Short mmCIF file of C-alpha atoms and ligand atoms in Angstrom, two decimals:
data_model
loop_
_atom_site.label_atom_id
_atom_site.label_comp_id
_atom_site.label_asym_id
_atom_site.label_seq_id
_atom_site.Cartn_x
_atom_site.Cartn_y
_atom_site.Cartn_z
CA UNK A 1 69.15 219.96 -66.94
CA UNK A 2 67.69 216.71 -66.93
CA UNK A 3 66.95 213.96 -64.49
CA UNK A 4 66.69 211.45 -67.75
CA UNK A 5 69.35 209.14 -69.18
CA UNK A 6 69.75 207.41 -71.65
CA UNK A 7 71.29 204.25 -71.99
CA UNK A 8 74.44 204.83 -74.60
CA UNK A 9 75.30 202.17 -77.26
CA UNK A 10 78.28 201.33 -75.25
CA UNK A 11 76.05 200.67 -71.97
CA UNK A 12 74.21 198.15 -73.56
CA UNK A 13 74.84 194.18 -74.20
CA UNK A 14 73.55 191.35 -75.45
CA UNK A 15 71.65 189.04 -72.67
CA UNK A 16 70.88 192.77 -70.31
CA UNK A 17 67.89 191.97 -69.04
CA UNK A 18 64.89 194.57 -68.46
CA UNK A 19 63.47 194.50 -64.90
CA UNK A 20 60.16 192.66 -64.69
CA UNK A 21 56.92 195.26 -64.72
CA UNK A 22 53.58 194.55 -63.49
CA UNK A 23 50.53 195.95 -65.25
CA UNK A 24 46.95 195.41 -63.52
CA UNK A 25 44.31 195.22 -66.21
CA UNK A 26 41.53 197.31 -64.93
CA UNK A 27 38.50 197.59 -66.70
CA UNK A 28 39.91 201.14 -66.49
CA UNK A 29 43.03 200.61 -68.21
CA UNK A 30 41.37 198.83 -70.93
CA UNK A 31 38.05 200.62 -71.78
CA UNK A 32 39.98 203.81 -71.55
CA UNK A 33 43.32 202.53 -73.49
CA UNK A 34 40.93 201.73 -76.29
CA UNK A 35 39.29 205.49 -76.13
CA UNK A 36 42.90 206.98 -75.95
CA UNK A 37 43.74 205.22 -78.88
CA UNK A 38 40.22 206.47 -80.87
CA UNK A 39 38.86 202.15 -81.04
CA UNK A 40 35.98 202.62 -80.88
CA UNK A 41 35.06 198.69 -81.19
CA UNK A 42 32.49 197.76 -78.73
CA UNK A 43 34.20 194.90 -77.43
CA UNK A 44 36.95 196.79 -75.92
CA UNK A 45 33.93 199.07 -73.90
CA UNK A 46 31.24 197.02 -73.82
CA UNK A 47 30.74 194.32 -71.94
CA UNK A 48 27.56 192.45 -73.47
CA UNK A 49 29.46 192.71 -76.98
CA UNK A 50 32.59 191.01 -75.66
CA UNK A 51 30.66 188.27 -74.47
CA UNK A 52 29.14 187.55 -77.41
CA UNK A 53 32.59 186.84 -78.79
CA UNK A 54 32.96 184.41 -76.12
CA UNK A 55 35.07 185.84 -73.75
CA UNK A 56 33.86 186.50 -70.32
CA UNK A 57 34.62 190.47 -70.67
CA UNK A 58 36.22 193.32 -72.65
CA UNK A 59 39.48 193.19 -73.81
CA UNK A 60 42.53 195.28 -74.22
CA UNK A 61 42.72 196.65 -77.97
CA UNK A 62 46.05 196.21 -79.84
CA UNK A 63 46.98 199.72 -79.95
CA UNK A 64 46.75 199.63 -76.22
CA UNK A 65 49.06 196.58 -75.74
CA UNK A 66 51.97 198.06 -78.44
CA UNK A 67 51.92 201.30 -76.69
CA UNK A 68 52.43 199.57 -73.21
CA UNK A 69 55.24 197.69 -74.97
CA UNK A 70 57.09 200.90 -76.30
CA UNK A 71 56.51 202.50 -72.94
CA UNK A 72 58.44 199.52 -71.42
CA UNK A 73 61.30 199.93 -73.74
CA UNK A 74 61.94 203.08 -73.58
CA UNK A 75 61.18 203.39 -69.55
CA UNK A 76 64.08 201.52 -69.67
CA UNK A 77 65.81 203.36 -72.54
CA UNK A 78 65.59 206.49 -71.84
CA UNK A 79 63.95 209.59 -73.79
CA UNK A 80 66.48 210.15 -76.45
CA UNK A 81 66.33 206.46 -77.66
CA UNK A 82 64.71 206.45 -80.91
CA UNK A 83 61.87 203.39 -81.30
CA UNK A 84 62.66 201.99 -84.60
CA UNK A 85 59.67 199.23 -84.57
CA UNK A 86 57.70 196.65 -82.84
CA UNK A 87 57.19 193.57 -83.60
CA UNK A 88 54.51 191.58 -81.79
CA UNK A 89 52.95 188.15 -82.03
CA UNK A 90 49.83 188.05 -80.32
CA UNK A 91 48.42 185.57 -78.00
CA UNK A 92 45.58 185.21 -75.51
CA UNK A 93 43.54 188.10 -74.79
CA UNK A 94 44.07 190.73 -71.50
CA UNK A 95 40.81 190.92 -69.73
CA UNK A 96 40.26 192.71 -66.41
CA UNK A 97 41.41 191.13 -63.47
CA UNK A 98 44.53 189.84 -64.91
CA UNK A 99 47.73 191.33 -64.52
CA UNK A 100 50.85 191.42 -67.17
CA UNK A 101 53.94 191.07 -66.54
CA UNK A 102 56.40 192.21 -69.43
CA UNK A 103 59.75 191.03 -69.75
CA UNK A 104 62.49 191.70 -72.03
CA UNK A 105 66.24 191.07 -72.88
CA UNK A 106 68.86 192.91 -75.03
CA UNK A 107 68.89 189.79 -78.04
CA UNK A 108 71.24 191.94 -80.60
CA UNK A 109 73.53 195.50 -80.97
CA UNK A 110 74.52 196.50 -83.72
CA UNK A 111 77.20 198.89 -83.88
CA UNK A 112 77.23 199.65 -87.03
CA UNK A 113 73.28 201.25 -86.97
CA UNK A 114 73.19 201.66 -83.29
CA UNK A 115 69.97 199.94 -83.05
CA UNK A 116 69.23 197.04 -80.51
CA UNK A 117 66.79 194.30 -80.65
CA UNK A 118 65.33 193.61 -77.49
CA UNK A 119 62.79 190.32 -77.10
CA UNK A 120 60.34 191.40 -75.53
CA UNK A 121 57.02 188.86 -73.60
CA UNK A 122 53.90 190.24 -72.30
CA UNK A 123 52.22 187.72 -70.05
CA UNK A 124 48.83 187.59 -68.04
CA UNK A 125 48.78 185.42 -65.17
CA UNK A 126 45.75 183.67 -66.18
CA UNK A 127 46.02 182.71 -69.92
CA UNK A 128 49.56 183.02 -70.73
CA UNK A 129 51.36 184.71 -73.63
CA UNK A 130 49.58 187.89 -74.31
CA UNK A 131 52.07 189.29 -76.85
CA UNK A 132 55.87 188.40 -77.15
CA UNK A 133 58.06 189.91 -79.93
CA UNK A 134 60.95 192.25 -80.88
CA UNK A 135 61.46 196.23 -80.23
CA UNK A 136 64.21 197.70 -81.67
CA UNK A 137 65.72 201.31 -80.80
CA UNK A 138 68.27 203.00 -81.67
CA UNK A 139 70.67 204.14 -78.97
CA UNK A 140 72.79 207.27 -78.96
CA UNK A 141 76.54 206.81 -79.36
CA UNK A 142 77.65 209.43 -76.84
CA UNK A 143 75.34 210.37 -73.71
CA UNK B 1 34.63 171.64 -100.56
CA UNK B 2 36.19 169.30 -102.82
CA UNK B 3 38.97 170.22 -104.91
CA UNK B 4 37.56 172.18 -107.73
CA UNK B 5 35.60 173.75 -105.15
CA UNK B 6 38.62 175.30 -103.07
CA UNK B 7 40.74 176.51 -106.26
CA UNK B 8 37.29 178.70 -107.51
CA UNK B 9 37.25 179.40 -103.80
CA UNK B 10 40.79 180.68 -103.76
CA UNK B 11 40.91 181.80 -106.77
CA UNK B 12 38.19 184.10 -105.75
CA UNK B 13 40.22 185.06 -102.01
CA UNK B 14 43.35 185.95 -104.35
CA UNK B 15 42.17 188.28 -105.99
CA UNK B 16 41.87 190.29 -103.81
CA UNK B 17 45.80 190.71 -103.06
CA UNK B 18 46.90 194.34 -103.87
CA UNK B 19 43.12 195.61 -103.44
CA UNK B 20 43.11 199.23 -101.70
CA UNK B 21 41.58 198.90 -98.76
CA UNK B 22 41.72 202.70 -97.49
CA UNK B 23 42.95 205.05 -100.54
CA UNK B 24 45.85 207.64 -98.65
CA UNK B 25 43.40 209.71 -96.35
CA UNK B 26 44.24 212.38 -94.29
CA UNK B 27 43.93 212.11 -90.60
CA UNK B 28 40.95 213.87 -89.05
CA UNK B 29 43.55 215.33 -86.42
CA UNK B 30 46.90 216.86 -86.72
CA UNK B 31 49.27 215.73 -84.97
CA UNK B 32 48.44 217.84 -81.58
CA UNK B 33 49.38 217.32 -77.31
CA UNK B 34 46.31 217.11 -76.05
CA UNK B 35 45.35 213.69 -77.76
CA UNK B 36 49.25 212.46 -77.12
CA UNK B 37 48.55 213.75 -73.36
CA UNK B 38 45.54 212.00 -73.01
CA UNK B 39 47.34 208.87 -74.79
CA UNK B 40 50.55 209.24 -72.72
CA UNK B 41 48.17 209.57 -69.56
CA UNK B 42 46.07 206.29 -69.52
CA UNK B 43 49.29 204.53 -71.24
CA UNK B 44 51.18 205.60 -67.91
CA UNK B 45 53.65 206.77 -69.83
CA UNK B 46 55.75 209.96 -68.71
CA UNK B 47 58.34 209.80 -71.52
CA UNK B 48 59.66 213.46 -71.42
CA UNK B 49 60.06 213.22 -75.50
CA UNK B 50 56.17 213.73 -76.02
CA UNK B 51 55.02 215.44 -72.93
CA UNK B 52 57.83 217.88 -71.65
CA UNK B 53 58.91 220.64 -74.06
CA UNK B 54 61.47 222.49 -72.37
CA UNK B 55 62.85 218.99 -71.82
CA UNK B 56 62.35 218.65 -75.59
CA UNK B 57 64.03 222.08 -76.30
CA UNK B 58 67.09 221.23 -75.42
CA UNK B 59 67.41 217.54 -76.23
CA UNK B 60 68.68 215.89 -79.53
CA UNK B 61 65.27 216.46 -81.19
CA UNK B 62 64.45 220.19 -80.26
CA UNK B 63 60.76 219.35 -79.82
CA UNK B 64 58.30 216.86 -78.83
CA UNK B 65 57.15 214.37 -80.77
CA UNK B 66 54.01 211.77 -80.63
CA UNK B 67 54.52 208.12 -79.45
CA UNK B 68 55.53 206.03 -81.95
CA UNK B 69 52.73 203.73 -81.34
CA UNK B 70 50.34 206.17 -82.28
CA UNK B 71 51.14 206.11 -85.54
CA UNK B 72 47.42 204.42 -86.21
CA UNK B 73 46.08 205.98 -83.48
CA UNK B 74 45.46 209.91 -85.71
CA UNK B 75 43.86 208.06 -88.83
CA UNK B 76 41.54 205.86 -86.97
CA UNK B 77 37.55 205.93 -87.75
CA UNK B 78 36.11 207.32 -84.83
CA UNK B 79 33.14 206.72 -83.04
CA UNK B 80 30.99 205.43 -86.45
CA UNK B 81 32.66 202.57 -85.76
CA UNK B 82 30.21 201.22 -82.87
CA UNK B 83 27.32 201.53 -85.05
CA UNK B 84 29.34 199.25 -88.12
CA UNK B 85 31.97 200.10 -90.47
CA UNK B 86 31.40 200.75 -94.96
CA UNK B 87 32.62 197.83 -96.43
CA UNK B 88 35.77 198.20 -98.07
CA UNK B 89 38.07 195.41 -99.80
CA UNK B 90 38.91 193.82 -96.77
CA UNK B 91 35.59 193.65 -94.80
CA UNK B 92 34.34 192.16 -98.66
CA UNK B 93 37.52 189.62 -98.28
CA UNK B 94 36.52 189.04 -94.79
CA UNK B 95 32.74 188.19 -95.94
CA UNK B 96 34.09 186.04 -98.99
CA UNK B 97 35.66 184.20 -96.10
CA UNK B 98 32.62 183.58 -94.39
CA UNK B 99 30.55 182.76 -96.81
CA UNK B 100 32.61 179.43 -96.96
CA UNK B 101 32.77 178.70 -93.61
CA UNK B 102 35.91 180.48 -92.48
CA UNK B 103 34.12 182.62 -89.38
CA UNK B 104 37.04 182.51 -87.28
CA UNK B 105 39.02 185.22 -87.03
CA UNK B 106 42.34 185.88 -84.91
CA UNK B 107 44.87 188.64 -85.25
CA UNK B 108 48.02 186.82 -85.40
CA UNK B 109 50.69 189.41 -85.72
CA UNK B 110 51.12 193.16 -85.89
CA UNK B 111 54.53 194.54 -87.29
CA UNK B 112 55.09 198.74 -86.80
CA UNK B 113 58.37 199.71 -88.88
CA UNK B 114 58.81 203.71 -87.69
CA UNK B 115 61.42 205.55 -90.43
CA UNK B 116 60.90 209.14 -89.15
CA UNK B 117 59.77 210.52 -85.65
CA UNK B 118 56.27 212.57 -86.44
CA UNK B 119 56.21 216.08 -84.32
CA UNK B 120 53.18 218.31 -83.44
CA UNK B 121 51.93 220.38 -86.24
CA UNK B 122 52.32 217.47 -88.89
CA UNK B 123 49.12 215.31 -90.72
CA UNK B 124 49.35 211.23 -90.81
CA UNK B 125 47.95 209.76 -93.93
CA UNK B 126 47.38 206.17 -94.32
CA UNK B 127 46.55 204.28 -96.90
CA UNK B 128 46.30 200.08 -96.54
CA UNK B 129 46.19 197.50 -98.96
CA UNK B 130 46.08 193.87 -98.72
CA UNK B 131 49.27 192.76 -99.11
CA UNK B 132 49.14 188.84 -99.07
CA UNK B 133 47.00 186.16 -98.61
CA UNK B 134 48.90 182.87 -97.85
CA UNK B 135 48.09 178.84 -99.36
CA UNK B 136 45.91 177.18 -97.18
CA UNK B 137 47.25 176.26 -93.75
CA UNK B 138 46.04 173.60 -91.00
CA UNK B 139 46.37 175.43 -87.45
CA UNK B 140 46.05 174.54 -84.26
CA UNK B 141 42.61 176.27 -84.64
CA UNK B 142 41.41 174.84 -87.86
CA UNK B 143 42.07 174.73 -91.63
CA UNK B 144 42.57 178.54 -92.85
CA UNK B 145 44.40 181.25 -94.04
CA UNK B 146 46.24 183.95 -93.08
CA UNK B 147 45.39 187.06 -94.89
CA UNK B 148 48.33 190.92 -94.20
CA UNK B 149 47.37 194.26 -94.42
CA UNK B 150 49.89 196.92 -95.03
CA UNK B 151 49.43 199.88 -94.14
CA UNK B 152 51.48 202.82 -94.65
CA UNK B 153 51.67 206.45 -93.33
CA UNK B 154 53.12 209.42 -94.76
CA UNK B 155 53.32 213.05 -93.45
CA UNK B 156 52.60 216.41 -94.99
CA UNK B 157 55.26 216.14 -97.13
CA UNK B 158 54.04 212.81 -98.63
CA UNK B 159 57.35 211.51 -97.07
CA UNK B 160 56.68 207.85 -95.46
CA UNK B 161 56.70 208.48 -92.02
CA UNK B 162 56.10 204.34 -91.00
CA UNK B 163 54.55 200.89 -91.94
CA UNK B 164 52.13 198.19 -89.90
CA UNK B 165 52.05 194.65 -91.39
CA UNK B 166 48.53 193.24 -89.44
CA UNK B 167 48.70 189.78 -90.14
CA UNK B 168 45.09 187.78 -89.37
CA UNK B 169 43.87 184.14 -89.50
CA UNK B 170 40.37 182.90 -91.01
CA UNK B 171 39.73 179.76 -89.85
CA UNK B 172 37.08 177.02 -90.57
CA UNK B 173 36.11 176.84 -85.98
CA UNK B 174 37.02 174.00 -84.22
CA UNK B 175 35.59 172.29 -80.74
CA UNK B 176 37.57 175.36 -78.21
CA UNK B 177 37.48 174.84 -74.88
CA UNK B 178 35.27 177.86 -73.66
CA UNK B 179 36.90 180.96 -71.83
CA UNK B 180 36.23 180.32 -67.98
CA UNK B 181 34.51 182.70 -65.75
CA UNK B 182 32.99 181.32 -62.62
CA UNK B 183 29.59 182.37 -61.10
CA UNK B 184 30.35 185.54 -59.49
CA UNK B 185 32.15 186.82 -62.60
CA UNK B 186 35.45 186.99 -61.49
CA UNK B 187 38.11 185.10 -63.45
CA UNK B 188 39.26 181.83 -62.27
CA UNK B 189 42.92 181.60 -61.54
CA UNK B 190 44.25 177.95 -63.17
CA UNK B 191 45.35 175.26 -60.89
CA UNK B 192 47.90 172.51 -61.40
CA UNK B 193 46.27 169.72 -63.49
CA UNK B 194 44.48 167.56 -60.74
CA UNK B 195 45.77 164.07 -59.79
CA UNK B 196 43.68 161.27 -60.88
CA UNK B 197 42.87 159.43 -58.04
CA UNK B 198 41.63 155.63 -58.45
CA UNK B 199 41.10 152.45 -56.32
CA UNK B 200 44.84 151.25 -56.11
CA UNK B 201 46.71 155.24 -55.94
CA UNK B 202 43.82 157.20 -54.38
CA UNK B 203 45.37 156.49 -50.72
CA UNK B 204 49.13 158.22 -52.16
CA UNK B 205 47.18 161.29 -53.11
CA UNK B 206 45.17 161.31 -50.28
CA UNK B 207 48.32 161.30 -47.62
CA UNK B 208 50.10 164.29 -49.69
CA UNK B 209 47.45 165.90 -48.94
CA UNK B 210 47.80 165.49 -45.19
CA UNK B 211 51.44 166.47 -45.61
CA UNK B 212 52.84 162.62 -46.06
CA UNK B 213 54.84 160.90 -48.94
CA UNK B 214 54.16 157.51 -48.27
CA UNK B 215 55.98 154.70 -50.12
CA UNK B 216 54.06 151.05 -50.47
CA UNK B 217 55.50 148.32 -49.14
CA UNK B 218 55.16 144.67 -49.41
CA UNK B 219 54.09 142.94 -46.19
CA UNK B 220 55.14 139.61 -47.31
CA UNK B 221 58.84 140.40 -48.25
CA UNK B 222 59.22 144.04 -47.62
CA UNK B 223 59.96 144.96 -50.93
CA UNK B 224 58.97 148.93 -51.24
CA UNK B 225 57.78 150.26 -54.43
CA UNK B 226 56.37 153.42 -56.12
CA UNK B 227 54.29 154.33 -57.96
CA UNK B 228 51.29 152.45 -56.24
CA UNK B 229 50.13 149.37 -57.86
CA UNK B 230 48.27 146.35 -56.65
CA UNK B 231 50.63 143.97 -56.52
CA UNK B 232 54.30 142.78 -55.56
CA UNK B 233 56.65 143.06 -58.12
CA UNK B 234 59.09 140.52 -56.21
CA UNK B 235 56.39 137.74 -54.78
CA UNK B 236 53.29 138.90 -55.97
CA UNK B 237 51.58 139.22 -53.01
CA UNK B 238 48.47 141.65 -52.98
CA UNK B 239 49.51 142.41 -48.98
CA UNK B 240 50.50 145.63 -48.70
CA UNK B 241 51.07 148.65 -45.99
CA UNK B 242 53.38 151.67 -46.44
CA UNK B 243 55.93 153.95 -44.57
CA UNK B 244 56.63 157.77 -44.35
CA UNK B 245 59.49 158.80 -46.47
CA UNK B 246 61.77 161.56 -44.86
CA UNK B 247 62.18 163.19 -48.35
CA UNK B 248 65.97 162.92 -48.10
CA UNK B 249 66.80 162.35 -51.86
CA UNK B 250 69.33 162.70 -54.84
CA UNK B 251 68.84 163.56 -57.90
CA UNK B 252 68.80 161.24 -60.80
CA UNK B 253 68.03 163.03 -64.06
CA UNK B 254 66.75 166.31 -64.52
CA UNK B 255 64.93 168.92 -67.06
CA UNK B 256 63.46 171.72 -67.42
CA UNK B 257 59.84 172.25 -68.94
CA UNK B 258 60.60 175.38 -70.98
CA UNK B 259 57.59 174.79 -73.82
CA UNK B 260 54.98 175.00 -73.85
CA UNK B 261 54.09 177.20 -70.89
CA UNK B 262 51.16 175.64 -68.99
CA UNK B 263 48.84 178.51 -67.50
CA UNK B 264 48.83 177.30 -63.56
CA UNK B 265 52.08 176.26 -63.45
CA UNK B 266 55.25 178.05 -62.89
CA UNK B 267 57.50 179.41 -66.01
CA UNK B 268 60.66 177.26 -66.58
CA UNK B 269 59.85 174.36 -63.81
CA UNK B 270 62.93 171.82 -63.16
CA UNK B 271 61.44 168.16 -63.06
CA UNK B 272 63.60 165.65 -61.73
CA UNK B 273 63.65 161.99 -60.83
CA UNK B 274 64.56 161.79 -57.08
CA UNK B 275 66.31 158.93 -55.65
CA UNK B 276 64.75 158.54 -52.59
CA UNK B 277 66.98 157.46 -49.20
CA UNK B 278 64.58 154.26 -48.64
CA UNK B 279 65.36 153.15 -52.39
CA UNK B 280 61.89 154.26 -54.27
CA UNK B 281 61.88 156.74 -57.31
CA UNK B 282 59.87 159.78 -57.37
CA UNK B 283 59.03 162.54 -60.35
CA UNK B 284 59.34 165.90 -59.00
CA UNK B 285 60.05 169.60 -58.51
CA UNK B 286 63.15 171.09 -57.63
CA UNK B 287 62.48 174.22 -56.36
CA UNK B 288 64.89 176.94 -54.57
CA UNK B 289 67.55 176.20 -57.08
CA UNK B 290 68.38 177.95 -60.86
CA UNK B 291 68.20 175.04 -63.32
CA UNK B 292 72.51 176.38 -64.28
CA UNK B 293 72.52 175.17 -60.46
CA UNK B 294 71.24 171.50 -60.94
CA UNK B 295 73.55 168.70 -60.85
CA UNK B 296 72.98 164.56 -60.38
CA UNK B 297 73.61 163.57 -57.84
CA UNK B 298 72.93 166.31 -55.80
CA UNK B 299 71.14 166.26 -52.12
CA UNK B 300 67.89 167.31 -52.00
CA UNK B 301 65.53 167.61 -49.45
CA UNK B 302 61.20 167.23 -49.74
CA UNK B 303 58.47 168.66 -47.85
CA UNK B 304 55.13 168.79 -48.69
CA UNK B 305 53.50 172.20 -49.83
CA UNK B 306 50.42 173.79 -50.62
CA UNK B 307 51.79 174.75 -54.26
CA UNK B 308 48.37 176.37 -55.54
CA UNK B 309 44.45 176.57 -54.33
CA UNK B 310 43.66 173.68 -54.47
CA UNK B 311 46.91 171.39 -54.99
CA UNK B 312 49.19 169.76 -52.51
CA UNK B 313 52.70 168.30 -53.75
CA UNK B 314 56.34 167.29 -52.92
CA UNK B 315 59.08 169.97 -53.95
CA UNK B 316 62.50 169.56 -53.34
CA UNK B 317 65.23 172.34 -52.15
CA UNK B 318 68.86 171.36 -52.45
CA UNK B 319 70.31 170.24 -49.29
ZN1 ZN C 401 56.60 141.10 -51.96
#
């Protein structure tokens, strides 16, 4: 019934690369990103308290940034792909205006667990490295 | 703080290494669609697995289930928090911090293990401790250390459902340059590092910027020679005028500038020397080429650009 793959163990190698995706911060994406995930810390919604931290305006939350990383796994994944964790170092913050770019490529398979490791790099085009790390799923055997 | 000093001091900071932080509470929420459809909606995310149940029905699971990445998202304070958060062991360890001069703060690394997909119906508990605390560390930020919380989440059936490791720094605050936003509040794109233009160079920079590589030459015996300097390496003679290179060149020695990445430039650039055809040297870009591609020895060919705002420079293409 369904228009969704999902990539197979046996699809997948080391060095596959995920195709580039563009994410425009928005003040938008950010103050609402922190609401959907219930952080409630004013400086991801409020301006004034954002600058007081010395940045020039709010920033995207954590929860915000992992769950754009997971989405960009398993958009290229596919549904039935299991996420088995995420593993992010994090680096300059996203403010609005910027836009990320995330990256990734296939860095392990094991065949034994099914899982891959892909490396995964979130990057603004203004500061750099916003987060840039490891997701690991695990793929079915059989589609 | 002299040595006595940081051993109470850290004495004091280590004990607080196993301290509960949140006891196992209950999420306010079960697990429900409308907060993983609002989630999956500003995420952009239209992964059939949490928002689709027939789709769900008949795949390997048999239902939906919530985004792994909201695993933190059910147990989370709520709306208190803009008004200031009870202290607890960590906002105490945080303080102790403080009170010795460690203000700065910086999440360093977040780590989400998931052992069991969490469906619609079900409660997340968490309960966090701090896990470690490391020695004292000198960082690119200042003297600190870097303090993990663990927390971990378990269903209805007490079974552990996932972990986060949140690993943050406490740093003694160095001299940073400030964040940049210009007047109008928009954000400031980086440039390319500007040239330094002086007395004897200024002129070089000045003709790249009119489109020209120039190349100095030596009036009394010819001699060309780059970079720009005052004098004649040959004669030394202080004469000098210059010609227009054609920016046909080959290519001496080569790398790649992989780390670190330098915001305004592009990722991965490929500098090269460049022999040019009159005999002069120039440090470069070879552009329109992968760096698997690169060769000495190989042809290139210049021509001035307009690389970024406010930056004009040779880049080479392969010939
Ligand atoms: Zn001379």
């Amino acid at each position: 019934m369904s228009d969704y793959r999902t990539l197979t163990l046996a699809e997948v190698s080391v060095g596959d690369k995920l195709e580039p995706v563009d994410i425009d911060v928005t003040t938008g994406l950010v103050v609402c990103g922190a609401l959907a995930t219930r952080d409630f810390e004013p400086v991801h919604h409020d301006k004034s308290a954002a600058l007081a931290t010395g940045l020039p305006d709010v920033f995207m939350n954590i929860l915000t940034s992992q769950g754009l990383m997971t989405r960009y796994a398993t958009d290229w994944s596919g549904p039935e792909a299991v996420v088995r964790s995420i593993d992010l170092k994090l680096g300059a913050p996203n403010v609005p205006g910027m836009v990320m770019t995330m990256s990734g490529e296939v860095s392990a398979v094991d065949s034994d667990s099914g899982v891959v490791d892909i490396n995964v790099l979130g990057e603004n085009n203004i500061w750099g490295m916003h987060m840039q790390g490891t997701v690991q799923l695990a793929l079915p055997r059989e589609g | 703080m002299n040595e006595a000093e940081q051993q109470a001091f850290e004495q004091e900071i280590y004990a607080f290494v196993g301290e509960v932080v949140y006891p196992v509470t209950p999420a306010p929420d079960d697990v429900n669609e409308s907060m993983i459809r609002h989630w999956c909606e500003v995420l952009g995310e239209t992964n059939p697995a949490y928002l689709d149940q027939d789709w769900a029905a008949d795949s390997a699971r048999g239902h939906i289930i919530a985004p792994p990445a909201m695993m933190y998202v059910w147990g989370q304070e709520g709306f208190q928090v803009t008004t200031g958060r009870a202290a607890n062991a960590q906002s105490n360890l945080v303080e102790t911090f403080n009170r010795h001069g460690f203000t700065g703060v910086l999440g360093t690394n977040v780590k989400q293990e998931y052992f069991r997909e969490v469906g619609v119906g079900d409660n997340i508990a968490v309960q966090m401790v701090i896990d470690n605390i490391s020695e004292r560390k000198m960082t690119s930020r200042g003297p600190g250390y870097f303090f993990e919380t663990l927390a971990t989440f378990t269903n209805r059936d007490g079974e552990t459902v996932g972990t986060q490791r949140f690993k943050v720094l406490k740093f003694i605050p160095q001299e940073q340059p400030a964040a940049a936003a210009s007047d109008d509040g928009k954000l400031e794109t980086p440039t390319r590092i500007a040239s330094v233009r002086g007395h004897d160079n200024g002129w070089w920079w000045d003709a790249v910027d009119a489109g020209k590589v120039l190349i100095q030459r030596c009036t009394s015996c010819q001699t060309l020679r780059h970079p720009p300097r005052p004098m004649c390496h040959e004669c030394q003679s202080m004469e000098w005028d210059s010609i227009e290179s054609t920016l046909d060149g080959e290519v001496l020695s080569f790398t790649c500038v992989r780390h670190p990445q330098v915001p305004g430039y592009p990722k991965d650039p490929i500098c090269a020397v460049i022999r040019l055809a009159e005999g002069t040297n120039l440090v470069s870009n070879v552009v329109g080429c992968e760096f698997e591609d690169m060769a000495i020895g190989m042809k290139v060919k210049g021509v001035v650009e307009q690389v970024d705002e406010k930056t004009a420079l040779p880049q080479f293409y392969p010939a």
